[in-house]
Coordinates of C-alpha atoms in Angstrom, one line a residue:
M29 CA 99.9 364.4 60.4
D30 CA 98.8 360.0 60.9
V31 CA 101.6 359.2 58.0
E32 CA 100.3 355.4 58.6
Q33 CA 96.8 356.1 57.9
V34 CA 97.5 357.9 54.7
V35 CA 100.1 354.9 53.8
T36 CA 96.2 353.1 53.7
E37 CA 94.7 355.3 52.0
L38 CA 96.8 356.3 49.4
Y39 CA 97.4 352.6 48.5
G40 CA 93.9 352.0 48.6
L41 CA 93.6 354.5 45.5
R42 CA 93.7 353.4 41.8
P43 CA 97.4 353.5 40.6
A44 CA 96.6 356.6 38.3
Q45 CA 95.5 358.4 41.2
F46 CA 98.7 357.6 43.6
V47 CA 100.7 360.3 42.5
A48 CA 99.1 362.7 42.7
A49 CA 97.8 362.1 46.1
R50 CA 101.2 361.2 47.3
D51 CA 102.7 364.9 45.9
A52 CA 100.0 366.5 47.8
Y53 CA 100.4 364.9 51.0
V54 CA 103.9 365.6 50.6
A55 CA 103.3 369.2 50.2
R56 CA 100.6 369.3 52.8
A57 CA 103.1 367.6 55.4
R58 CA 106.1 370.2 54.2
R59 CA 103.4 373.4 55.1
E60 CA 102.9 371.6 58.4
K61 CA 106.7 371.2 58.7
D62 CA 106.8 367.9 59.2
T63 CA 109.9 367.0 57.8
A64 CA 110.3 363.5 58.4
G65 CA 106.3 362.7 57.4
A66 CA 107.5 364.6 54.2
R67 CA 109.8 362.3 54.0
R68 CA 108.4 358.8 54.1
I69 CA 105.6 359.7 52.3
G70 CA 107.6 361.1 49.5
S71 CA 109.6 357.7 49.2
L72 CA 106.3 356.0 48.5
R73 CA 106.5 354.4 45.3
K74 CA 103.8 353.3 42.7
P75 CA 101.8 350.7 43.1
T76 CA 101.9 347.8 39.8
L77 CA 98.7 346.8 38.9
A78 CA 99.0 343.4 40.4
L79 CA 100.0 344.9 44.0
W80 CA 96.9 347.9 44.3
A81 CA 95.1 344.6 43.2
V82 CA 96.5 342.4 46.0
G83 CA 96.1 345.2 48.6
L84 CA 92.0 345.3 47.0
F85 CA 91.5 341.9 47.4
A86 CA 92.8 342.2 51.3
R87 CA 90.3 345.5 51.7
A88 CA 87.6 343.8 49.8
R89 CA 87.7 340.0 51.2
P90 CA 89.5 340.3 54.7
G91 CA 87.8 336.9 56.3
E92 CA 89.5 335.1 53.2
A93 CA 92.9 337.2 53.2
E94 CA 93.1 336.0 57.4
G95 CA 92.1 332.4 55.8
L96 CA 95.7 332.6 53.5
L97 CA 97.7 333.9 55.8
R98 CA 96.4 331.0 58.5
L99 CA 97.6 328.5 56.0
G100 CA 101.1 330.1 55.2
A101 CA 101.8 329.9 59.3
Q102 CA 100.4 326.0 59.1
L103 CA 103.2 325.7 56.2
R104 CA 105.6 327.3 58.3
T105 CA 105.5 325.5 61.3
A106 CA 105.6 322.2 59.1
H107 CA 108.1 323.3 57.4
R108 CA 110.0 323.5 61.1
E109 CA 109.4 320.5 62.1
L110 CA 110.1 319.1 58.7
D111 CA 106.6 317.3 58.4
G112 CA 107.1 316.2 55.1
A113 CA 103.3 314.1 54.8
R114 CA 101.8 317.6 56.1
L115 CA 103.9 319.9 53.5
R116 CA 103.1 317.8 50.8
A117 CA 98.9 317.9 51.7
L118 CA 99.3 322.0 52.5
S119 CA 100.9 322.2 49.4
R120 CA 98.4 320.9 47.3
E121 CA 96.0 322.9 49.3
Q122 CA 98.0 326.0 49.0
H123 CA 97.9 325.7 45.1
K124 CA 94.1 325.3 44.8
V125 CA 93.1 328.7 47.0
I126 CA 95.7 330.6 45.5
D127 CA 94.3 329.8 42.3
A128 CA 90.9 330.5 42.6
L129 CA 92.0 333.4 44.8
A130 CA 94.1 335.4 42.2
R131 CA 90.9 334.8 39.7
D132 CA 88.8 336.3 42.0
T133 CA 91.6 339.2 42.5
V134 CA 91.4 340.1 39.0
R135 CA 87.7 340.2 38.6
L136 CA 87.5 342.4 41.8
A137 CA 90.3 344.4 39.9
A138 CA 88.2 344.7 36.5
E139 CA 84.8 345.7 38.4
A140 CA 87.0 348.7 39.8
G141 CA 87.7 349.4 35.9
E142 CA 91.4 348.1 35.8
R143 CA 92.0 345.5 32.7
T144 CA 94.2 342.9 33.8
T145 CA 96.3 340.8 32.0
E146 CA 97.8 336.9 32.0
S147 CA 100.9 338.7 33.2
V148 CA 99.3 340.2 35.8
L149 CA 97.5 337.5 36.9
R150 CA 100.8 335.7 37.1
E151 CA 102.0 338.2 39.1
V152 CA 98.9 338.3 41.9
E153 CA 99.7 334.7 42.0
R154 CA 103.4 335.5 42.6
I155 CA 102.8 337.7 45.5
F156 CA 99.9 335.9 46.7
H157 CA 102.6 332.7 47.6
A158 CA 105.3 335.3 48.7
L159 CA 103.1 335.8 51.5
L160 CA 102.4 333.0 52.9
A161 CA 106.2 332.7 53.7
D162 CA 106.7 336.4 55.1
E163 CA 105.1 337.0 57.9
E164 CA 105.3 340.3 58.6
A165 CA 103.9 341.0 54.6
G166 CA 101.4 339.5 55.5
R167 CA 100.6 341.3 58.6
Q168 CA 101.1 344.8 56.2
W169 CA 98.5 343.5 53.3
L170 CA 96.1 342.8 55.6
A171 CA 96.3 346.1 57.1
G172 CA 96.2 347.7 54.0
R173 CA 100.3 349.0 54.0
L174 CA 101.8 346.7 51.7
T175 CA 103.5 349.3 50.0
A176 CA 106.0 346.6 47.9
A177 CA 105.8 343.1 46.7
P178 CA 107.7 340.9 49.2
R179 CA 110.5 339.1 47.6
S180 CA 109.5 335.4 46.3
P181 CA 110.9 332.8 48.8
V182 CA 113.6 330.4 48.4
G183 CA 114.3 327.2 49.9
F184 CA 110.9 327.3 51.1
E185 CA 109.4 323.8 50.1
G186 CA 105.9 323.8 49.7
V187 CA 105.4 327.4 48.9
Q188 CA 107.0 327.7 45.8
P189 CA 104.2 328.8 43.4
A190 CA 102.2 326.3 41.0
P191 CA 103.3 325.1 37.5
S192 CA 101.4 327.5 35.1
A193 CA 99.2 325.6 32.6
A194 CA 101.9 325.8 30.0
A195 CA 104.3 323.9 32.1
A196 CA 102.2 321.1 33.4
A197 CA 101.2 320.7 29.9
R198 CA 104.7 320.2 28.9
K199 CA 105.3 317.7 32.0
P200 CA 106.0 314.0 30.8
P201 CA 103.6 311.5 32.0
E202 CA 104.5 309.6 35.1
P203 CA 106.1 306.4 34.2
A204 CA 104.2 303.2 34.2
A205 CA 104.1 301.4 37.4
L206 CA 106.3 298.5 37.0
P207 CA 105.6 294.4 38.1
P208 CA 105.9 293.4 41.3
E209 CA 109.1 292.0 42.1
P210 CA 109.1 288.1 42.2
E211 CA 109.7 287.0 46.0
A212 CA 113.2 286.1 47.0
K213 CA 113.9 282.6 47.6
P214 CA 114.5 281.9 51.7
K215 CA 118.5 281.2 51.6
P216 CA 119.6 278.2 52.5
K217 CA 121.3 278.1 56.4
P218 CA 124.6 278.0 56.4
S219 CA 126.7 275.4 57.9
A220 CA 128.9 275.5 61.2
R221 CA 131.8 275.9 59.4
A222 CA 130.4 279.0 57.1
K223 CA 128.7 280.2 60.5
R224 CA 132.7 280.9 61.6
R225 CA 133.9 282.4 58.5
P226 CA 133.6 286.3 58.7
E227 CA 131.2 287.2 56.1
P228 CA 133.2 290.0 53.8
E229 CA 131.8 293.4 54.2
P230 CA 129.8 295.2 50.9
P231 CA 131.6 297.5 48.5
P232 CA 131.9 301.3 49.5
P233 CA 128.2 302.8 47.8
A234 CA 130.6 304.9 45.7
R235 CA 127.5 305.4 43.0
D236 CA 125.4 306.7 46.0
A237 CA 127.8 308.7 46.9
A238 CA 128.4 310.2 43.7
A239 CA 124.7 310.5 42.7
E240 CA 124.3 312.7 46.4
R241 CA 127.0 314.7 45.7
R242 CA 125.1 315.4 42.0
A243 CA 121.8 315.8 43.6
R244 CA 123.4 318.5 46.4
E245 CA 125.1 320.4 43.7
R246 CA 122.0 320.2 41.5
E247 CA 120.2 321.8 44.6
G248 CA 122.7 324.3 45.5
R249 CA 122.4 325.6 41.7
V250 CA 118.3 325.2 42.2
R251 CA 118.7 327.8 45.3
A252 CA 121.1 329.9 43.2
A253 CA 118.4 329.9 40.0
R254 CA 115.8 331.1 42.7
R255 CA 117.6 333.3 44.0
A256 CA 118.7 335.0 40.8
A257 CA 114.9 334.9 39.6
A258 CA 113.9 336.7 42.6
E259 CA 116.4 339.0 42.4
A260 CA 115.3 340.0 38.7
G261 CA 111.6 339.8 39.6
A262 CA 112.1 342.2 42.2
E263 CA 114.1 344.2 39.8
R264 CA 111.7 344.2 37.4
E265 CA 108.8 345.5 39.7
R266 CA 111.0 348.3 40.3
A267 CA 111.8 349.3 37.2
E268 CA 108.3 349.2 36.2
A269 CA 107.6 350.9 39.0
D270 CA 109.8 353.3 37.9
L271 CA 108.7 353.3 34.4
A272 CA 104.7 353.5 35.7
E273 CA 106.4 357.0 38.2
A274 CA 107.8 358.5 34.6
A275 CA 104.6 357.6 32.4
G276 CA 102.7 360.1 35.1
A277 CA 104.9 362.6 36.0
L278 CA 105.3 362.9 31.9
E279 CA 101.4 362.9 31.6
R280 CA 101.4 365.6 34.5
A281 CA 103.6 367.8 32.5
R282 CA 101.9 367.7 29.4
S283 CA 98.4 368.7 31.0
E284 CA 100.0 371.3 32.5
A285 CA 101.5 372.5 29.3
E286 CA 98.3 372.0 27.8
A287 CA 96.3 373.9 30.4
A288 CA 99.1 376.9 29.8
R289 CA 99.0 376.4 26.3
E290 CA 95.2 376.6 26.5
G291 CA 95.5 380.0 29.4
L292 CA 98.3 381.5 26.7
R293 CA 94.9 381.0 23.6
A294 CA 92.5 383.1 26.1
L295 CA 95.0 385.9 27.3
Q296 CA 96.0 386.5 23.6
L297 CA 91.9 387.0 22.7
R298 CA 91.5 389.1 25.7
L299 CA 94.6 391.1 24.1
E300 CA 93.1 391.1 20.7
A301 CA 89.3 392.5 22.3
A302 CA 91.3 394.8 24.8
E303 CA 93.0 396.2 21.8
K304 CA 89.6 396.4 19.8
A305 CA 88.1 398.0 22.3
E306 CA 91.1 400.3 22.8
G307 CA 90.5 401.6 19.5
A308 CA 86.8 401.9 19.5
A309 CA 87.1 404.0 22.5
Q310 CA 90.1 406.1 20.9
K311 CA 88.1 406.8 17.9
Y312 CA 85.0 407.8 20.1
H313 CA 87.3 410.1 22.7
H314 CA 88.5 411.9 19.4
R315 CA 84.6 412.7 17.9
A316 CA 83.6 413.5 21.5
E317 CA 86.8 415.9 21.5
S318 CA 86.0 417.5 18.0
A319 CA 82.3 418.0 19.2
A320 CA 82.7 419.8 22.5
Q321 CA 85.6 422.1 20.4
K322 CA 82.5 422.9 18.5
A323 CA 80.5 423.0 21.1
G324 CA 82.6 425.5 23.1
K325 CA 83.0 427.7 19.9
A326 CA 79.2 428.0 19.4
A327 CA 78.9 429.2 23.2
E328 CA 81.5 431.6 23.1
A329 CA 79.9 433.0 19.9
A330 CA 76.3 433.0 21.4
A331 CA 77.8 434.8 24.6
R332 CA 79.3 437.7 21.9
R333 CA 75.8 437.7 20.7
L334 CA 74.3 438.0 24.0
R335 CA 76.2 441.1 25.1
A336 CA 75.9 442.8 22.3
E337 CA 72.3 442.7 22.2
E338 CA 72.3 443.3 26.1
T339 CA 74.5 447.0 25.2
G340 CA 72.8 447.9 21.8
D341 CA 76.2 447.6 20.0
G342 CA 74.4 445.1 17.4

């Protein structure tokens, strides 16, 4: 069994079809004594609606998917080279591109019969942003084998998700530009005596050092908060996948129980019909047996009369 081909096929199915198809492949791998394949396929988790929709987009629009990955490569290069101007330009571009791709993705999902919500749209955007930073996940996505949403990038400037519309609405207005400062008057040339005096050293920039320390501390807190948010998001996704799989198992169990109840009702009806047929057959047997006894007695009497006539005893 080609396990990678099976993975591609499974993650191309709609989420509601995933578990039954996965379990069927696991059973087949076990029949074929493919223990490693059965273990690998059995470990696959049912995709969230957002993850399935992102995979659907990659299969339906491979050219645009490759364009997103090229943008990610450019962002990573600019980040490595500390090219601030290039990072800012690419960051603005990625927000526009991902917004358009995410909306196309939910439209494709709707056309395929899956209803999406605003939270699914936000999760699709998050996955696209994470794919920009994770080259390996991008390759898996393009091949149709992305089995889990990649972690959100932490500390990757220019690859953070765009703010939501509500957050943008809450953003305070930019401060008005300050008027230009008046040109400084030229300082008078120092006298020869003043030149001989050493100029006093400027005071240490205590305030700037404190500001830098606060900025570093704030940056550390931001990084920690991003890591915590990424871990919480991943945990939520795992919990949602577990919940979806449990819901699928419950639905299958309910279907099997209903089928068993239907089978039991059918058997009960067959039993009642068989019992009625048995009663009717029993009555028919009694009547036939009585008729056979009467016919036997009549035949014996007729035989006796025949013998009597033949011997003249009558």
